[in-house]
């Protein structure tokens, strides 16, 4: 009896997966449309703005000019990002 317990428990799951009603399983783009007027937040408003990713993530080590002279960069010997190569 215990050998039949797992197959009998899985039988309804298997039969429901084989249903002929495909409309309940098919995806359409209209199901996930977003409103056209959704506000879009900008991550950075440009160089030098308070939301600038370089200013918040890189400038503490590389400095505002990218020369490696930031307050944390002096002790870490970071690269000079102001030169091309």
CSV table of C-alpha atoms in Angstrom, one decimal:
chain,number,residue,atom,x,y,z
A,1,UNK,CA,0.0,0.0,0.0
A,2,UNK,CA,2.8,2.4,0.8
A,3,UNK,CA,4.3,1.9,-2.7
A,4,UNK,CA,1.2,3.2,-4.2
A,5,UNK,CA,0.9,6.3,-2.0
A,6,UNK,CA,3.3,8.5,-4.0
A,7,UNK,CA,1.9,7.6,-7.5
A,8,UNK,CA,-1.6,8.1,-6.3
A,9,UNK,CA,-0.8,11.5,-4.7
A,10,UNK,CA,0.9,12.6,-8.0
A,11,UNK,CA,-1.8,11.4,-10.3
A,12,UNK,CA,-4.1,14.6,-9.9
A,13,UNK,CA,-1.1,16.8,-10.6
A,14,UNK,CA,-0.1,14.9,-13.7
A,15,UNK,CA,-3.7,14.8,-15.0
A,16,UNK,CA,-4.1,18.6,-14.4
A,17,UNK,CA,-1.0,19.3,-16.4
A,18,UNK,CA,-2.4,17.4,-19.4
A,19,UNK,CA,-5.6,19.4,-19.7
A,20,UNK,CA,-6.7,20.5,-23.1
A,21,UNK,CA,-7.6,24.0,-22.0
A,22,UNK,CA,-4.4,25.8,-23.2
A,23,UNK,CA,-5.8,29.4,-22.8
A,24,UNK,CA,-5.2,29.2,-19.0
A,25,UNK,CA,-1.5,28.4,-19.6
A,26,UNK,CA,-0.6,30.6,-22.6
A,27,UNK,CA,1.1,33.9,-22.0
A,28,UNK,CA,0.2,37.0,-23.9
A,29,UNK,CA,1.9,40.5,-23.7
A,30,UNK,CA,-1.4,42.1,-22.8
A,31,UNK,CA,-1.4,40.1,-19.5
A,32,UNK,CA,1.6,42.2,-18.3
A,33,UNK,CA,1.0,45.6,-19.8
A,34,UNK,CA,2.3,48.5,-17.7
A,35,UNK,CA,0.5,51.8,-17.5
A,36,UNK,CA,1.8,54.3,-20.0
A,37,UNK,CA,2.0,57.1,-17.5
A,38,UNK,CA,4.2,55.3,-15.0
A,39,UNK,CA,6.9,57.7,-13.6
A,40,UNK,CA,10.4,56.9,-14.5
A,41,UNK,CA,13.1,57.7,-11.9
A,42,UNK,CA,16.4,58.7,-13.2
A,43,UNK,CA,19.4,57.3,-11.4
A,44,UNK,CA,21.7,60.1,-12.4
A,45,UNK,CA,20.9,63.6,-13.5
A,46,UNK,CA,24.3,64.2,-14.9
A,47,UNK,CA,27.9,64.6,-13.8
A,48,UNK,CA,28.3,66.7,-10.7
A,49,UNK,CA,24.7,66.3,-9.5
A,50,UNK,CA,24.1,64.8,-6.0
A,51,UNK,CA,22.7,61.7,-7.7
A,52,UNK,CA,25.8,61.1,-9.8
A,53,UNK,CA,27.0,57.5,-9.3
A,54,UNK,CA,30.6,58.4,-9.7
A,55,UNK,CA,30.4,61.0,-6.9
A,56,UNK,CA,28.8,58.5,-4.5
A,57,UNK,CA,30.7,55.3,-5.4
A,58,UNK,CA,34.1,56.3,-6.9
A,59,UNK,CA,35.0,59.8,-5.8
A,60,UNK,CA,35.8,58.9,-2.2
A,61,UNK,CA,38.8,56.9,-3.4
A,62,UNK,CA,39.6,58.3,-6.9
A,63,UNK,CA,38.8,61.9,-6.1
A,64,UNK,CA,36.5,64.3,-7.9
A,65,UNK,CA,38.9,64.6,-10.9
A,66,UNK,CA,39.7,60.9,-11.0
A,67,UNK,CA,43.4,61.4,-10.1
A,68,UNK,CA,43.4,59.0,-7.1
A,69,UNK,CA,43.6,61.9,-4.6
A,70,UNK,CA,40.3,61.2,-2.8
A,71,UNK,CA,40.3,61.1,1.0
A,72,UNK,CA,40.3,57.2,1.1
A,73,UNK,CA,42.5,56.8,-2.0
A,74,UNK,CA,45.7,58.1,-0.5
A,75,UNK,CA,46.1,55.1,1.8
A,76,UNK,CA,44.9,52.6,-0.9
A,77,UNK,CA,47.0,53.7,-3.8
A,78,UNK,CA,44.2,53.7,-6.3
A,79,UNK,CA,44.6,54.1,-10.0
A,80,UNK,CA,44.6,57.5,-11.8
A,81,UNK,CA,41.4,57.5,-13.9
A,82,UNK,CA,42.1,60.8,-15.5
A,83,UNK,CA,44.6,59.4,-18.1
A,84,UNK,CA,43.3,57.3,-21.0
A,85,UNK,CA,45.4,54.2,-20.7
